[in-house]
PDB file of N, CA and C in Angstrom:
ATOM      1  N   ILE A  19      34.812 -35.636 -62.527  1.00 48.00           N
ATOM      2  CA  ILE A  19      34.749 -34.168 -62.570  1.00 48.00           C
ATOM      3  C   ILE A  19      35.871 -33.683 -63.482  1.00 48.00           C
ATOM      4  N   ALA A  20      35.522 -32.816 -64.370  1.00 46.00           N
ATOM      5  CA  ALA A  20      36.504 -32.254 -65.288  1.00 46.00           C
ATOM      6  C   ALA A  20      37.415 -31.294 -64.529  1.00 46.00           C
ATOM      7  N   PRO A  21      38.730 -31.327 -64.822  1.00 46.00           N
ATOM      8  CA  PRO A  21      39.665 -30.432 -64.125  1.00 46.00           C
ATOM      9  C   PRO A  21      39.287 -28.965 -64.258  1.00 46.00           C
ATOM     10  N   SER A  22      38.676 -28.593 -65.372  1.00 45.00           N
ATOM     11  CA  SER A  22      38.327 -27.185 -65.555  1.00 45.00           C
ATOM     12  C   SER A  22      37.224 -26.723 -64.611  1.00 45.00           C
ATOM     13  N   SER A  23      36.469 -27.678 -64.044  1.00 42.00           N
ATOM     14  CA  SER A  23      35.389 -27.289 -63.134  1.00 42.00           C
ATOM     15  C   SER A  23      35.843 -27.206 -61.685  1.00 42.00           C
ATOM     16  N   LEU A  24      37.055 -27.679 -61.399  1.00 44.00           N
ATOM     17  CA  LEU A  24      37.566 -27.605 -60.034  1.00 44.00           C
ATOM     18  C   LEU A  24      37.980 -26.174 -59.692  1.00 44.00           C
ATOM     19  N   ASN A  25      37.758 -25.791 -58.460  1.00 43.00           N
ATOM     20  CA  ASN A  25      38.140 -24.468 -57.969  1.00 43.00           C
ATOM     21  C   ASN A  25      37.481 -23.325 -58.728  1.00 43.00           C
ATOM     22  N   ARG A  26      36.398 -23.601 -59.392  1.00 42.00           N
ATOM     23  CA  ARG A  26      35.662 -22.548 -60.099  1.00 42.00           C
ATOM     24  C   ARG A  26      34.623 -21.983 -59.148  1.00 42.00           C
ATOM     25  N   PRO A  27      34.559 -20.663 -58.999  1.00 42.00           N
ATOM     26  CA  PRO A  27      33.565 -20.100 -58.082  1.00 42.00           C
ATOM     27  C   PRO A  27      32.155 -20.389 -58.571  1.00 42.00           C
ATOM     28  N   SER A  28      31.274 -20.564 -57.629  1.00 42.00           N
ATOM     29  CA  SER A  28      29.879 -20.830 -57.958  1.00 42.00           C
ATOM     30  C   SER A  28      29.257 -19.629 -58.653  1.00 42.00           C
ATOM     31  N   ARG A  29      28.389 -19.909 -59.598  1.00 41.00           N
ATOM     32  CA  ARG A  29      27.684 -18.839 -60.301  1.00 41.00           C
ATOM     33  C   ARG A  29      26.285 -18.624 -59.752  1.00 41.00           C
ATOM     34  N   THR A  30      25.967 -19.293 -58.669  1.00 41.00           N
ATOM     35  CA  THR A  30      24.630 -19.163 -58.099  1.00 41.00           C
ATOM     36  C   THR A  30      24.707 -18.988 -56.599  1.00 41.00           C
ATOM     37  N   ALA A  31      23.672 -18.384 -56.054  1.00 44.00           N
ATOM     38  CA  ALA A  31      23.511 -18.278 -54.610  1.00 44.00           C
ATOM     39  C   ALA A  31      22.373 -19.210 -54.235  1.00 44.00           C
ATOM     40  N   SER A  32      22.531 -19.973 -53.205  1.00 44.00           N
ATOM     41  CA  SER A  32      21.554 -20.984 -52.861  1.00 44.00           C
ATOM     42  C   SER A  32      20.332 -20.386 -52.184  1.00 44.00           C
ATOM     43  N   LEU A  33      19.176 -20.913 -52.546  1.00 47.00           N
ATOM     44  CA  LEU A  33      17.902 -20.558 -51.922  1.00 47.00           C
ATOM     45  C   LEU A  33      17.215 -21.847 -51.504  1.00 47.00           C
ATOM     46  N   SER A  34      16.314 -21.762 -50.574  1.00 44.00           N
ATOM     47  CA  SER A  34      15.580 -22.961 -50.187  1.00 44.00           C
ATOM     48  C   SER A  34      14.712 -23.458 -51.334  1.00 44.00           C
ATOM     49  N   SER A  35      14.281 -22.570 -52.217  1.00 43.00           N
ATOM     50  CA  SER A  35      13.402 -22.966 -53.312  1.00 43.00           C
ATOM     51  C   SER A  35      14.093 -22.944 -54.670  1.00 43.00           C
ATOM     52  N   GLY A  36      15.412 -22.758 -54.726  1.00 47.00           N
ATOM     53  CA  GLY A  36      16.098 -22.713 -56.001  1.00 47.00           C
ATOM     54  C   GLY A  36      17.399 -21.959 -55.886  1.00 47.00           C
ATOM     55  N   THR A  37      17.765 -21.243 -56.945  1.00 57.00           N
ATOM     56  CA  THR A  37      19.016 -20.505 -56.958  1.00 57.00           C
ATOM     57  C   THR A  37      18.830 -19.137 -57.585  1.00 57.00           C
ATOM     58  N   VAL A  38      19.744 -18.244 -57.275  1.00 57.00           N
ATOM     59  CA  VAL A  38      19.799 -16.921 -57.886  1.00 57.00           C
ATOM     60  C   VAL A  38      21.106 -16.867 -58.655  1.00 57.00           C
ATOM     61  N   SER A  39      21.029 -16.588 -59.928  1.00 62.00           N
ATOM     62  CA  SER A  39      22.243 -16.559 -60.737  1.00 62.00           C
ATOM     63  C   SER A  39      23.053 -15.306 -60.457  1.00 62.00           C
ATOM     64  N   ARG A  40      24.329 -15.393 -60.762  1.00 63.00           N
ATOM     65  CA  ARG A  40      25.202 -14.248 -60.626  1.00 63.00           C
ATOM     66  C   ARG A  40      24.724 -13.114 -61.538  1.00 63.00           C
ATOM     67  N   ALA A  41      24.209 -13.483 -62.712  1.00 61.00           N
ATOM     68  CA  ALA A  41      23.696 -12.475 -63.646  1.00 61.00           C
ATOM     69  C   ALA A  41      22.542 -11.704 -63.025  1.00 61.00           C
ATOM     70  N   LEU A  42      21.643 -12.417 -62.350  1.00 60.00           N
ATOM     71  CA  LEU A  42      20.531 -11.734 -61.691  1.00 60.00           C
ATOM     72  C   LEU A  42      21.052 -10.854 -60.572  1.00 60.00           C
ATOM     73  N   ALA A  43      21.972 -11.363 -59.793  1.00 57.00           N
ATOM     74  CA  ALA A  43      22.536 -10.568 -58.696  1.00 57.00           C
ATOM     75  C   ALA A  43      23.179  -9.300 -59.239  1.00 57.00           C
ATOM     76  N   THR A  44      23.906  -9.416 -60.343  1.00 57.00           N
ATOM     77  CA  THR A  44      24.542  -8.254 -60.959  1.00 57.00           C
ATOM     78  C   THR A  44      23.497  -7.277 -61.484  1.00 57.00           C
ATOM     79  N   ALA A  45      22.460  -7.802 -62.104  1.00 58.00           N
ATOM     80  CA  ALA A  45      21.408  -6.950 -62.656  1.00 58.00           C
ATOM     81  C   ALA A  45      20.650  -6.204 -61.565  1.00 58.00           C
ATOM     82  N   MET A  46      20.626  -6.760 -60.360  1.00 56.00           N
ATOM     83  CA  MET A  46      19.867  -6.158 -59.273  1.00 56.00           C
ATOM     84  C   MET A  46      20.641  -5.078 -58.518  1.00 56.00           C
ATOM     85  N   VAL A  47      21.915  -4.882 -58.825  1.00 56.00           N
ATOM     86  CA  VAL A  47      22.707  -3.863 -58.136  1.00 56.00           C
ATOM     87  C   VAL A  47      22.027  -2.509 -58.317  1.00 56.00           C
ATOM     88  N   GLY A  48      21.753  -1.851 -57.219  1.00 53.00           N
ATOM     89  CA  GLY A  48      21.121  -0.535 -57.259  1.00 53.00           C
ATOM     90  C   GLY A  48      19.612  -0.577 -57.451  1.00 53.00           C
ATOM     91  N   ARG A  49      19.044  -1.764 -57.517  1.00 64.00           N
ATOM     92  CA  ARG A  49      17.597  -1.899 -57.683  1.00 64.00           C
ATOM     93  C   ARG A  49      17.034  -2.636 -56.482  1.00 64.00           C
ATOM     94  N   ASP A  50      15.748  -2.544 -56.314  1.00 77.00           N
ATOM     95  CA  ASP A  50      15.095  -3.257 -55.233  1.00 77.00           C
ATOM     96  C   ASP A  50      14.521  -4.561 -55.769  1.00 77.00           C
ATOM     97  N   VAL A  51      14.556  -5.597 -54.976  1.00 81.00           N
ATOM     98  CA  VAL A  51      14.030  -6.899 -55.381  1.00 81.00           C
ATOM     99  C   VAL A  51      12.551  -6.792 -55.728  1.00 81.00           C
ATOM    100  N   SER A  52      11.852  -5.846 -55.150  1.00 85.00           N
ATOM    101  CA  SER A  52      10.427  -5.698 -55.454  1.00 85.00           C
ATOM    102  C   SER A  52      10.188  -5.389 -56.930  1.00 85.00           C
ATOM    103  N   ASP A  53      11.236  -4.916 -57.642  1.00 82.00           N
ATOM    104  CA  ASP A  53      11.103  -4.688 -59.083  1.00 82.00           C
ATOM    105  C   ASP A  53      10.797  -5.985 -59.830  1.00 82.00           C
ATOM    106  N   LEU A  54      11.164  -7.128 -59.247  1.00 84.00           N
ATOM    107  CA  LEU A  54      10.895  -8.425 -59.861  1.00 84.00           C
ATOM    108  C   LEU A  54       9.478  -8.912 -59.599  1.00 84.00           C
ATOM    109  N   PHE A  55       8.803  -8.267 -58.668  1.00 91.00           N
ATOM    110  CA  PHE A  55       7.468  -8.681 -58.250  1.00 91.00           C
ATOM    111  C   PHE A  55       6.507  -7.500 -58.392  1.00 91.00           C
ATOM    112  N   PRO A  56       5.813  -7.376 -59.518  1.00 93.00           N
ATOM    113  CA  PRO A  56       4.931  -6.224 -59.710  1.00 93.00           C
ATOM    114  C   PRO A  56       3.868  -6.087 -58.621  1.00 93.00           C
ATOM    115  N   ASP A  57       3.372  -7.219 -58.112  1.00 95.00           N
ATOM    116  CA  ASP A  57       2.361  -7.159 -57.051  1.00 95.00           C
ATOM    117  C   ASP A  57       2.947  -6.562 -55.773  1.00 95.00           C
ATOM    118  N   ILE A  58       4.179  -6.889 -55.472  1.00 95.00           N
ATOM    119  CA  ILE A  58       4.831  -6.324 -54.286  1.00 95.00           C
ATOM    120  C   ILE A  58       5.217  -4.874 -54.533  1.00 95.00           C
ATOM    121  N   ALA A  59       5.703  -4.571 -55.731  1.00 94.00           N
ATOM    122  CA  ALA A  59       6.085  -3.192 -56.065  1.00 94.00           C
ATOM    123  C   ALA A  59       4.908  -2.239 -55.876  1.00 94.00           C
ATOM    124  N   ALA A  60       3.718  -2.688 -56.231  1.00 95.00           N
ATOM    125  CA  ALA A  60       2.530  -1.845 -56.053  1.00 95.00           C
ATOM    126  C   ALA A  60       2.243  -1.611 -54.575  1.00 95.00           C
ATOM    127  N   LEU A  61       2.457  -2.615 -53.749  1.00 96.00           N
ATOM    128  CA  LEU A  61       2.204  -2.482 -52.314  1.00 96.00           C
ATOM    129  C   LEU A  61       3.266  -1.648 -51.616  1.00 96.00           C
ATOM    130  N   VAL A  62       4.481  -1.661 -52.140  1.00 94.00           N
ATOM    131  CA  VAL A  62       5.579  -0.867 -51.560  1.00 94.00           C
ATOM    132  C   VAL A  62       5.210   0.614 -51.531  1.00 94.00           C
ATOM    133  N   LEU A  63       4.449   1.042 -52.519  1.00 94.00           N
ATOM    134  CA  LEU A  63       4.042   2.449 -52.593  1.00 94.00           C
ATOM    135  C   LEU A  63       3.189   2.870 -51.399  1.00 94.00           C
ATOM    136  N   GLU A  64       2.630   1.903 -50.705  1.00 96.00           N
ATOM    137  CA  GLU A  64       1.777   2.188 -49.545  1.00 96.00           C
ATOM    138  C   GLU A  64       2.541   2.153 -48.221  1.00 96.00           C
ATOM    139  N   CYS A  65       3.845   1.880 -48.269  1.00 96.00           N
ATOM    140  CA  CYS A  65       4.644   1.820 -47.038  1.00 96.00           C
ATOM    141  C   CYS A  65       4.832   3.220 -46.455  1.00 96.00           C
ATOM    142  N   ARG A  66       4.798   3.296 -45.147  1.00 96.00           N
ATOM    143  CA  ARG A  66       4.982   4.568 -44.452  1.00 96.00           C
ATOM    144  C   ARG A  66       6.416   5.075 -44.581  1.00 96.00           C
ATOM    145  N   PHE A  67       7.379   4.152 -44.517  1.00 95.00           N
ATOM    146  CA  PHE A  67       8.785   4.535 -44.533  1.00 95.00           C
ATOM    147  C   PHE A  67       9.419   4.215 -45.878  1.00 95.00           C
ATOM    148  N   TYR A  68      10.237   5.130 -46.365  1.00 90.00           N
ATOM    149  CA  TYR A  68      10.921   4.965 -47.649  1.00 90.00           C
ATOM    150  C   TYR A  68      11.852   3.748 -47.638  1.00 90.00           C
ATOM    151  N   ASP A  69      12.539   3.512 -46.524  1.00 89.00           N
ATOM    152  CA  ASP A  69      13.499   2.415 -46.435  1.00 89.00           C
ATOM    153  C   ASP A  69      12.929   1.178 -45.734  1.00 89.00           C
ATOM    154  N   CYS A  70      11.643   0.964 -45.892  1.00 91.00           N
ATOM    155  CA  CYS A  70      10.946  -0.154 -45.260  1.00 91.00           C
ATOM    156  C   CYS A  70      11.558  -1.482 -45.722  1.00 91.00           C
ATOM    157  N   SER A  71      11.785  -2.388 -44.783  1.00 90.00           N
ATOM    158  CA  SER A  71      12.337  -3.702 -45.109  1.00 90.00           C
ATOM    159  C   SER A  71      11.233  -4.724 -45.394  1.00 90.00           C
ATOM    160  N   HIS A  72       9.992  -4.333 -45.133  1.00 93.00           N
ATOM    161  CA  HIS A  72       8.819  -5.184 -45.357  1.00 93.00           C
ATOM    162  C   HIS A  72       8.861  -6.432 -44.488  1.00 93.00           C
ATOM    163  N   ARG A  73       9.407  -6.262 -43.284  1.00 93.00           N
ATOM    164  CA  ARG A  73       9.472  -7.372 -42.336  1.00 93.00           C
ATOM    165  C   ARG A  73       8.690  -7.090 -41.057  1.00 93.00           C
ATOM    166  N   ASP A  74       8.900  -5.900 -40.474  1.00 93.00           N
ATOM    167  CA  ASP A  74       8.230  -5.641 -39.196  1.00 93.00           C
ATOM    168  C   ASP A  74       7.943  -4.168 -38.920  1.00 93.00           C
ATOM    169  N   GLU A  75       8.119  -3.316 -39.928  1.00 94.00           N
ATOM    170  CA  GLU A  75       7.851  -1.894 -39.717  1.00 94.00           C
ATOM    171  C   GLU A  75       6.349  -1.626 -39.615  1.00 94.00           C
ATOM    172  N   PRO A  76       5.995  -0.590 -38.837  1.00 95.00           N
ATOM    173  CA  PRO A  76       4.575  -0.217 -38.779  1.00 95.00           C
ATOM    174  C   PRO A  76       4.144   0.395 -40.114  1.00 95.00           C
ATOM    175  N   ASP A  77       2.903   0.206 -40.457  1.00 96.00           N
ATOM    176  CA  ASP A  77       2.314   0.773 -41.679  1.00 96.00           C
ATOM    177  C   ASP A  77       3.048   0.336 -42.944  1.00 96.00           C
ATOM    178  N   CYS A  78       3.469  -0.914 -43.000  1.00 97.00           N
ATOM    179  CA  CYS A  78       4.115  -1.471 -44.190  1.00 97.00           C
ATOM    180  C   CYS A  78       3.034  -1.942 -45.161  1.00 97.00           C
ATOM    181  N   GLY A  79       3.046  -1.398 -46.349  1.00 97.00           N
ATOM    182  CA  GLY A  79       2.057  -1.765 -47.366  1.00 97.00           C
ATOM    183  C   GLY A  79       2.139  -3.224 -47.776  1.00 97.00           C
ATOM    184  N   VAL A  80       3.355  -3.779 -47.799  1.00 97.00           N
ATOM    185  CA  VAL A  80       3.541  -5.182 -48.184  1.00 97.00           C
ATOM    186  C   VAL A  80       2.948  -6.099 -47.115  1.00 97.00           C
ATOM    187  N   LEU A  81       3.235  -5.820 -45.859  1.00 97.00           N
ATOM    188  CA  LEU A  81       2.684  -6.645 -44.780  1.00 97.00           C
ATOM    189  C   LEU A  81       1.167  -6.517 -44.700  1.00 97.00           C
ATOM    190  N   LYS A  82       0.656  -5.318 -44.953  1.00 98.00           N
ATOM    191  CA  LYS A  82      -0.803  -5.137 -44.981  1.00 98.00           C
ATOM    192  C   LYS A  82      -1.417  -5.945 -46.123  1.00 98.00           C
ATOM    193  N   GLY A  83      -0.736  -5.961 -47.275  1.00 98.00           N
ATOM    194  CA  GLY A  83      -1.215  -6.759 -48.405  1.00 98.00           C
ATOM    195  C   GLY A  83      -1.206  -8.242 -48.086  1.00 98.00           C
ATOM    196  N   LEU A  84      -0.197  -8.678 -47.364  1.00 97.00           N
ATOM    197  CA  LEU A  84      -0.098 -10.069 -46.944  1.00 97.00           C
ATOM    198  C   LEU A  84      -1.238 -10.420 -45.991  1.00 97.00           C
ATOM    199  N   GLU A  85      -1.484  -9.538 -45.038  1.00 97.00           N
ATOM    200  CA  GLU A  85      -2.552  -9.767 -44.046  1.00 97.00           C
ATOM    201  C   GLU A  85      -3.939  -9.750 -44.683  1.00 97.00           C
ATOM    202  N   SER A  86      -4.145  -8.890 -45.669  1.00 97.00           N
ATOM    203  CA  SER A  86      -5.469  -8.762 -46.283  1.00 97.00           C
ATOM    204  C   SER A  86      -5.738  -9.796 -47.376  1.00 97.00           C
ATOM    205  N   GLY A  87      -4.690 -10.514 -47.792  1.00 97.00           N
ATOM    206  CA  GLY A  87      -4.869 -11.501 -48.843  1.00 97.00           C
ATOM    207  C   GLY A  87      -4.595 -10.968 -50.247  1.00 97.00           C
ATOM    208  N   LYS A  88      -4.236  -9.689 -50.357  1.00 97.00           N
ATOM    209  CA  LYS A  88      -3.869  -9.126 -51.665  1.00 97.00           C
ATOM    210  C   LYS A  88      -2.576  -9.740 -52.182  1.00 97.00           C
ATOM    211  N   LEU A  89      -1.726 -10.177 -51.265  1.00 97.00           N
ATOM    212  CA  LEU A  89      -0.438 -10.761 -51.606  1.00 97.00           C
ATOM    213  C   LEU A  89      -0.374 -12.180 -51.068  1.00 97.00           C
ATOM    214  N   ALA A  90      -0.064 -13.130 -51.948  1.00 97.00           N
ATOM    215  CA  ALA A  90       0.056 -14.529 -51.541  1.00 97.00           C
ATOM    216  C   ALA A  90       1.315 -14.715 -50.701  1.00 97.00           C
ATOM    217  N   LYS A  91       1.194 -15.550 -49.668  1.00 97.00           N
ATOM    218  CA  LYS A  91       2.350 -15.815 -48.803  1.00 97.00           C
ATOM    219  C   LYS A  91       3.506 -16.402 -49.608  1.00 97.00           C
ATOM    220  N   SER A  92       3.214 -17.213 -50.593  1.00 96.00           N
ATOM    221  CA  SER A  92       4.283 -17.819 -51.403  1.00 96.00           C
ATOM    222  C   SER A  92       5.070 -16.752 -52.160  1.00 96.00           C
ATOM    223  N   ARG A  93       4.394 -15.706 -52.632  1.00 95.00           N
ATOM    224  CA  ARG A  93       5.076 -14.596 -53.319  1.00 95.00           C
ATOM    225  C   ARG A  93       5.965 -13.838 -52.338  1.00 95.00           C
ATOM    226  N   TYR A  94       5.431 -13.577 -51.159  1.00 96.00           N
ATOM    227  CA  TYR A  94       6.191 -12.868 -50.130  1.00 96.00           C
ATOM    228  C   TYR A  94       7.420 -13.688 -49.728  1.00 96.00           C
ATOM    229  N   ASP A  95       7.234 -14.994 -49.538  1.00 95.00           N
ATOM    230  CA  ASP A  95       8.351 -15.859 -49.164  1.00 95.00           C
ATOM    231  C   ASP A  95       9.420 -15.879 -50.257  1.00 95.00           C
ATOM    232  N   SER A  96       9.003 -15.913 -51.529  1.00 92.00           N
ATOM    233  CA  SER A  96       9.960 -15.888 -52.646  1.00 92.00           C
ATOM    234  C   SER A  96      10.723 -14.574 -52.655  1.00 92.00           C
ATOM    235  N   TYR A  97      10.015 -13.487 -52.425  1.00 90.00           N
ATOM    236  CA  TYR A  97      10.639 -12.160 -52.360  1.00 90.00           C
ATOM    237  C   TYR A  97      11.719 -12.131 -51.278  1.00 90.00           C
ATOM    238  N   LEU A  98      11.370 -12.604 -50.083  1.00 91.00           N
ATOM    239  CA  LEU A  98      12.327 -12.602 -48.977  1.00 91.00           C
ATOM    240  C   LEU A  98      13.527 -13.509 -49.262  1.00 91.00           C
ATOM    241  N   ALA A  99      13.289 -14.658 -49.877  1.00 89.00           N
ATOM    242  CA  ALA A  99      14.381 -15.592 -50.175  1.00 89.00           C
ATOM    243  C   ALA A  99      15.364 -14.987 -51.175  1.00 89.00           C
ATOM    244  N   ILE A 100      14.845 -14.351 -52.216  1.00 86.00           N
ATOM    245  CA  ILE A 100      15.726 -13.728 -53.202  1.00 86.00           C
ATOM    246  C   ILE A 100      16.487 -12.571 -52.565  1.00 86.00           C
ATOM    247  N   ARG A 101      15.787 -11.797 -51.791  1.00 84.00           N
ATOM    248  CA  ARG A 101      16.432 -10.653 -51.119  1.00 84.00           C
ATOM    249  C   ARG A 101      17.556 -11.117 -50.205  1.00 84.00           C
ATOM    250  N   ALA A 102      17.334 -12.199 -49.489  1.00 84.00           N
ATOM    251  CA  ALA A 102      18.342 -12.722 -48.566  1.00 84.00           C
ATOM    252  C   ALA A 102      19.537 -13.322 -49.311  1.00 84.00           C
ATOM    253  N   ALA A 103      19.311 -13.839 -50.504  1.00 80.00           N
ATOM    254  CA  ALA A 103      20.380 -14.493 -51.258  1.00 80.00           C
ATOM    255  C   ALA A 103      21.280 -13.499 -51.996  1.00 80.00           C
ATOM    256  N   LEU A 104      20.785 -12.301 -52.216  1.00 74.00           N
ATOM    257  CA  LEU A 104      21.582 -11.303 -52.943  1.00 74.00           C
ATOM    258  C   LEU A 104      22.571 -10.632 -52.003  1.00 74.00           C
ATOM    259  N   PRO A 105      23.722 -10.247 -52.542  1.00 70.00           N
ATOM    260  CA  PRO A 105      24.688  -9.517 -51.706  1.00 70.00           C
ATOM    261  C   PRO A 105      24.112  -8.180 -51.257  1.00 70.00           C
ATOM    262  N   THR A 106      24.487  -7.764 -50.084  1.00 63.00           N
ATOM    263  CA  THR A 106      23.957  -6.491 -49.574  1.00 63.00           C
ATOM    264  C   THR A 106      24.870  -5.342 -49.895  1.00 63.00           C
TER     265      THR A 106
END
């Protein structure tokens, strides 16, 4: 290991399916993760609540899309993983 790499802060946040770079985390400040997923962004417009977390709220457009098959579970899982990896 090169001495310059010791004690260097990580530039990524760990995900079960990969990593989120610090650049992405910085770019997402003030934005919603759904901006990265056009299919989810379209479903967000159907949510009853403005601050919907898309996890368990009633009348959530994203969850309805998941249930109806409009949204693939893998896309939803990726969305949740990225959201969880970003600083709050």
